[in-house]
Coordinates of C-alpha atoms in Angstrom, one line a residue:
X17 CA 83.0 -35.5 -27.2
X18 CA 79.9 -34.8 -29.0
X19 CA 76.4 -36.3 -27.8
X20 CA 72.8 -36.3 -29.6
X21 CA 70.4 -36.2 -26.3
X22 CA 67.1 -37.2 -26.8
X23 CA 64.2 -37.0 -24.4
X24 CA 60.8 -37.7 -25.1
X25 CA 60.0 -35.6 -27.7
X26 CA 62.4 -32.9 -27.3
X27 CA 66.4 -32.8 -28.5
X28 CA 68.5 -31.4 -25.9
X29 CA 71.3 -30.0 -27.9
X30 CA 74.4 -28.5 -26.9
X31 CA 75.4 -31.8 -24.7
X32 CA 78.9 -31.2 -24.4
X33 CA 79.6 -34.2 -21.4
X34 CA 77.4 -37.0 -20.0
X35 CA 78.0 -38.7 -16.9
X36 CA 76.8 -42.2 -15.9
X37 CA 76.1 -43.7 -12.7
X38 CA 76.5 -47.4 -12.2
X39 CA 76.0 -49.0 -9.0
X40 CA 75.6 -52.3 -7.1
X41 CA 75.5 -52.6 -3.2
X42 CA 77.3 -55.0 -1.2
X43 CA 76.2 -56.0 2.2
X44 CA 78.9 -58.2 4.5
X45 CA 77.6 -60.6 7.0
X46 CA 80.0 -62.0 9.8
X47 CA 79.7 -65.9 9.3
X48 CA 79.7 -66.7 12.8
X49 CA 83.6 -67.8 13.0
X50 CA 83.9 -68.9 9.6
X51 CA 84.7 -65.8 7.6
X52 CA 82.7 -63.0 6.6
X53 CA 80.7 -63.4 3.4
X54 CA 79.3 -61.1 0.7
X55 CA 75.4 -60.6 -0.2
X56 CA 75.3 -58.7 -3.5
X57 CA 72.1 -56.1 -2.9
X58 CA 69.7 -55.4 -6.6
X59 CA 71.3 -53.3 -8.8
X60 CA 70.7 -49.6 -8.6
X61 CA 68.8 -47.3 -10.7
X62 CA 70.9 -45.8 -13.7
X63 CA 71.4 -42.0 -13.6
X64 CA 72.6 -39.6 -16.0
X65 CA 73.8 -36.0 -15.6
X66 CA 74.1 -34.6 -18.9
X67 CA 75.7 -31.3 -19.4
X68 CA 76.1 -28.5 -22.2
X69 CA 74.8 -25.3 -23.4
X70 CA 71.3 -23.8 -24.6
X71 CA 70.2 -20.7 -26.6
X72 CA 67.5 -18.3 -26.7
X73 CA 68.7 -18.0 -30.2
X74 CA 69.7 -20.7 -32.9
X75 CA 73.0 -18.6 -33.9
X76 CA 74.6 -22.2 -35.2
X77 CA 71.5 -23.5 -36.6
X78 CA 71.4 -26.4 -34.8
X79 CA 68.8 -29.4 -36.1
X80 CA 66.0 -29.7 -33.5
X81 CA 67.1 -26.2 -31.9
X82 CA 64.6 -24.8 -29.7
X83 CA 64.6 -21.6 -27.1
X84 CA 66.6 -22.2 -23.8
X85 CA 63.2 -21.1 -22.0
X86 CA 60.9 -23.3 -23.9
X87 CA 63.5 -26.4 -23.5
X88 CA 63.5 -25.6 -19.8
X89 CA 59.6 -24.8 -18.9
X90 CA 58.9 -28.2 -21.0
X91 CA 61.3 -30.2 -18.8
X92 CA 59.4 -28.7 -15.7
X93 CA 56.4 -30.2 -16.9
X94 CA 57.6 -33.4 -17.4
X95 CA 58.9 -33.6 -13.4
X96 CA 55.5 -33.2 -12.8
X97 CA 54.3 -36.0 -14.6
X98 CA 54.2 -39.9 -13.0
X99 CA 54.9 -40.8 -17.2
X100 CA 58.6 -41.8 -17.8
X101 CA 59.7 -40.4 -21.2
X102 CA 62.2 -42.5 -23.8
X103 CA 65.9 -41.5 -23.5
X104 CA 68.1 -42.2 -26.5
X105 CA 71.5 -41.2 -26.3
X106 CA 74.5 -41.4 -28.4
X107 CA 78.5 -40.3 -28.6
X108 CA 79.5 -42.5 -31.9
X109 CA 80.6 -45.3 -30.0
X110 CA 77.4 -46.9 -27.9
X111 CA 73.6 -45.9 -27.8
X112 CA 71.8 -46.2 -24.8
X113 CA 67.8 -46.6 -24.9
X114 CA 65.7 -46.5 -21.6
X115 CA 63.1 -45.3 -19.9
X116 CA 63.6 -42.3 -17.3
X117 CA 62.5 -39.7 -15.3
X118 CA 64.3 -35.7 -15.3
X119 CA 64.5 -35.6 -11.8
X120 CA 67.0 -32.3 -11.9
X121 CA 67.3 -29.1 -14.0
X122 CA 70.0 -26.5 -13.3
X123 CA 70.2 -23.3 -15.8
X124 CA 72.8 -20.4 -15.3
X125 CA 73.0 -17.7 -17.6
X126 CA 76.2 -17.0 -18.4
X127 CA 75.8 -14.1 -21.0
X128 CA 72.7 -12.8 -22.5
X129 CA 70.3 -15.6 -23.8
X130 CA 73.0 -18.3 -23.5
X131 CA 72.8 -20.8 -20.4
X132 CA 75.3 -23.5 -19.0
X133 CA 72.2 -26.5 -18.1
X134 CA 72.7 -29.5 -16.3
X135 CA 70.0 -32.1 -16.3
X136 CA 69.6 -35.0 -14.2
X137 CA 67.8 -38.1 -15.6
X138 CA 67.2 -41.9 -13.7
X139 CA 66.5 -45.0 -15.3
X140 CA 62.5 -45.9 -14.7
X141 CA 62.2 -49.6 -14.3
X142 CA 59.1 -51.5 -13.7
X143 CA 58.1 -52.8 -10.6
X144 CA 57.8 -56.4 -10.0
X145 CA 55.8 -58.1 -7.4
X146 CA 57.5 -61.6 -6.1
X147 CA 55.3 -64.3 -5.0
X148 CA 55.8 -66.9 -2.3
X149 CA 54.6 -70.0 -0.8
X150 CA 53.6 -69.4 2.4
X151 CA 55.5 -72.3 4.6
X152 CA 53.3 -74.5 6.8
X153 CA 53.9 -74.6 10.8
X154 CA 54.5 -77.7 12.7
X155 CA 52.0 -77.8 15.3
X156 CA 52.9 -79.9 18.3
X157 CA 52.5 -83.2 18.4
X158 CA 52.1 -83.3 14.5
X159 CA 55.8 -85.6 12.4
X160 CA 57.4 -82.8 11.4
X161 CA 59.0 -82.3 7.8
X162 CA 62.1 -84.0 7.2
X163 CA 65.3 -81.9 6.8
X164 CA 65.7 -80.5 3.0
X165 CA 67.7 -81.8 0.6
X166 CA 69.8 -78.3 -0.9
X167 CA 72.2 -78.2 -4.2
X168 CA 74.4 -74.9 -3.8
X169 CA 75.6 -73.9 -7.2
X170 CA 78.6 -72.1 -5.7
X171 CA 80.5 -71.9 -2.6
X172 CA 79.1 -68.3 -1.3
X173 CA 75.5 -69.8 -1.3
X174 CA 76.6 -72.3 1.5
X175 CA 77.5 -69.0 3.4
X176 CA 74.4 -67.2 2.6
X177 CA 71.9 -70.0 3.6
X178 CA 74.0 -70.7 7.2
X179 CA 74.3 -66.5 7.6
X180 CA 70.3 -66.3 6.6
X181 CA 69.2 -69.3 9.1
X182 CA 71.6 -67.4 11.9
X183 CA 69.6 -64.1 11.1
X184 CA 65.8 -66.1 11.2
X185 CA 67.1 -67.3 14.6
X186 CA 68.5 -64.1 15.5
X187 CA 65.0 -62.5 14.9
X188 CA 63.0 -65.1 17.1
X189 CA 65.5 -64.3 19.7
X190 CA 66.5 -67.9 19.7
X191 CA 70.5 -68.7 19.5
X192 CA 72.3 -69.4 16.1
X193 CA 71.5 -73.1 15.0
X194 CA 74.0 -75.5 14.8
X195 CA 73.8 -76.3 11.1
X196 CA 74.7 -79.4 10.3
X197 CA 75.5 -80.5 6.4
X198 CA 75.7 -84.7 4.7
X199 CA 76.4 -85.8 1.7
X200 CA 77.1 -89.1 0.2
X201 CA 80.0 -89.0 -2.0
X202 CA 81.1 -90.9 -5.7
X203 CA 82.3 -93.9 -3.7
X204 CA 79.0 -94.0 -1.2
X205 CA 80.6 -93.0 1.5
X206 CA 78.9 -90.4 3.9
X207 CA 80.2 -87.2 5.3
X208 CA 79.2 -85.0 7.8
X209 CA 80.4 -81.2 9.0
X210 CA 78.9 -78.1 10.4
X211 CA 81.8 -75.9 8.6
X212 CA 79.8 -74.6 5.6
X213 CA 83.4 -73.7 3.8
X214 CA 84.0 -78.0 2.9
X215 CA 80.5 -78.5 1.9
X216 CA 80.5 -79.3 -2.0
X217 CA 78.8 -77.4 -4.5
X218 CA 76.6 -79.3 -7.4
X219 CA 75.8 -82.0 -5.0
X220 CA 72.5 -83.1 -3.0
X221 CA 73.4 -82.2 0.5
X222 CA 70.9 -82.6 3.2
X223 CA 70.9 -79.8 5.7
X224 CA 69.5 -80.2 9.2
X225 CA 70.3 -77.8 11.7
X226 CA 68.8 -79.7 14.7
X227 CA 71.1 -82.1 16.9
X228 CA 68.2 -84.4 17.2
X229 CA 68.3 -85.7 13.0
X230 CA 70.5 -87.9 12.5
X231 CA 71.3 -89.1 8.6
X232 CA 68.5 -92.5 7.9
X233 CA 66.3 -91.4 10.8
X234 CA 63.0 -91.7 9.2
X235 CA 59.2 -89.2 10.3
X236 CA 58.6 -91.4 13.2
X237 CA 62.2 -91.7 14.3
X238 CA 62.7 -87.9 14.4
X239 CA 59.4 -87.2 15.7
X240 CA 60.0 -89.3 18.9
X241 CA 63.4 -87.9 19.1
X242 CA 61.6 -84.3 19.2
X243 CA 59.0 -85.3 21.2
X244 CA 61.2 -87.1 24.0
X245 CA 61.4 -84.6 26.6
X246 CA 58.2 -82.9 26.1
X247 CA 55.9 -86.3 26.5
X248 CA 55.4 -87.3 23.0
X249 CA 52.6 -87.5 20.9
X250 CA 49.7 -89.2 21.6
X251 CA 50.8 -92.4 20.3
X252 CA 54.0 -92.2 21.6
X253 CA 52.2 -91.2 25.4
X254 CA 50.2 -94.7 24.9
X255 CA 52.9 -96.8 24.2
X256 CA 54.9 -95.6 27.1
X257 CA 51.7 -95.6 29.3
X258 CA 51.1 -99.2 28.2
X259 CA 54.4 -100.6 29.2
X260 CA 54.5 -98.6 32.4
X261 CA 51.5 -100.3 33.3
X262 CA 52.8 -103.8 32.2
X263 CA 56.0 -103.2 34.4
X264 CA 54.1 -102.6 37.7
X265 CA 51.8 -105.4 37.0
X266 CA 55.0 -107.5 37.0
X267 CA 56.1 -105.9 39.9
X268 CA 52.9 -106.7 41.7
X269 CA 53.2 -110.7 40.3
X270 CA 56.9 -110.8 41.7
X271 CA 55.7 -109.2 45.4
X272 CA 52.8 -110.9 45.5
X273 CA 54.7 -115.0 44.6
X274 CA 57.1 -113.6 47.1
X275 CA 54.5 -113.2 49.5
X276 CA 53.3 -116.7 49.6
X277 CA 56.5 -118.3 49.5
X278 CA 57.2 -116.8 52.6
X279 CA 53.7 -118.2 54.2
X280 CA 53.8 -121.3 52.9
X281 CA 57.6 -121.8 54.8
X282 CA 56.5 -120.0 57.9
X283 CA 53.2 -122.3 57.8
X284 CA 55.5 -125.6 57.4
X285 CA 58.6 -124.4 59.2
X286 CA 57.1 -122.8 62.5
X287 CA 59.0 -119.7 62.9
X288 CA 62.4 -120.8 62.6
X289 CA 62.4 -119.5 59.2

């Protein structure tokens, strides 16, 4: 098959077969009993590997002919410059048009002034810079947020949330959370699992992976749930302090009516009681 090669501003003639590399990583992640699940990775860079023949001299004038040498000291120069050049290729039945780098050039003579070349090209894309809300952290004895309401488009996102909050866990060297899932569905009833493979998709779930939340609690119902074992906050500590104190004083009252009954009957009695 025939190809017209163009690279920057130079025509690289004589392509007699271009190959194309196409690739997309795929990273599997054990879900924790439930299966393993796929992560699709970004795409990789394009590359190219075009192939043919050059001249020192235009024997079959060829359009945009130039000398094998010059073609090749021109492509060294352009591996030493950070500028991506324009590559247009075409065969008669597609055209590609990108940006790219030579990052490869291979030249054997195989007679006098006639060379088999090989040159490597890959797709230039420009880079893009992601930014992200930095979360805020609970400090304790501060409500904490309420669990997050999610809406998974498909079926593998449930996975990849559960098999991401596994890995966060992972990292703090804390065990995998047990992940718990609601939803309410079109007759109001509620369900609840931890199996992330029956949670439905295109539906308000709320996702709470601590065993404390319970579906209605509200700030102050979770936060004394949380704060239980560890004392509370401080107006939780009050409230507890408050009836302790109102639970001995009672205790005193009862000991202290008891007391007198006794020395009143003791007083009218004489010992015999």
């Amino acid at each position: 098959m025939s190809y017209k090669v163009y690279f920057g501003p130079l025509t690289l003639y004589g392509a007699e077969k271009v190959d194309v590399a196409l690739a997309r990583p795929v990273t599997v992640h054990n879900g924790l009993g439930f299966g393993e699940y796929p992560t699709p990775d970004d795409r990789k860079l394009r590359g190219w590997t075009v192939k043919g023949q050059w001249t020192e001299k235009n024997d079959y004038r060829l359009a945009g002919w130039e000398p094998a040498h010059e073609l090749i000291a021109d492509l060294k120069s352009m591996m030493g410059s950070d500028d991506p050049e324009r590559l247009i290729m075409t065969n008669g039945y597609d055209k590609t048009s990108v940006l790219a780098y030579v990052t490869d050039v291979n030249a054997t003579e195989t007679c006098a002034g006639v060379y088999d070349v090989t040159v490597k090209l890959t797709e230039y894309r420009k880079p893009v810079v992601r930014t992200t809300g930095v979360p805020a952290i609970t400090r304790p004895g501060k409500i904490p947020e309420m669990p997050k309401t999610m809406t998974f488009d498909k079926p593998s996102d449930v996975g990849e949330d559960a098999v991401k909050r596994g890995n966060d866990a992972a990292q703090q060297g804390k065990p995998p959370p047990a992940i718990n899932y609601c939803w309410t569905d079109e007759k109001g009833i509620m369900h609840q699992t931890n199996n992330p493979n029956i949670v439905p998709t295109k539906k308000t779930v709320t996702v709470f992976p601590n065993n404390d939340y319970e579906p209605g609690m509200t700030k102050t119902d979770l936060a004394n749930a949380r704060n239980g074992t560890a004392g509370g906050n401080d107006k939780t500590r009050a409230q507890r302090d408050h009836q302790t104190q109102v639970n001995n004083k009672s205790s005193r009252a009862d000991e202290t009516f008891s007391a007198m009954g006794d020395a009143i009957k003791k007083f009218l009695f004489g010992d015999k009681v």
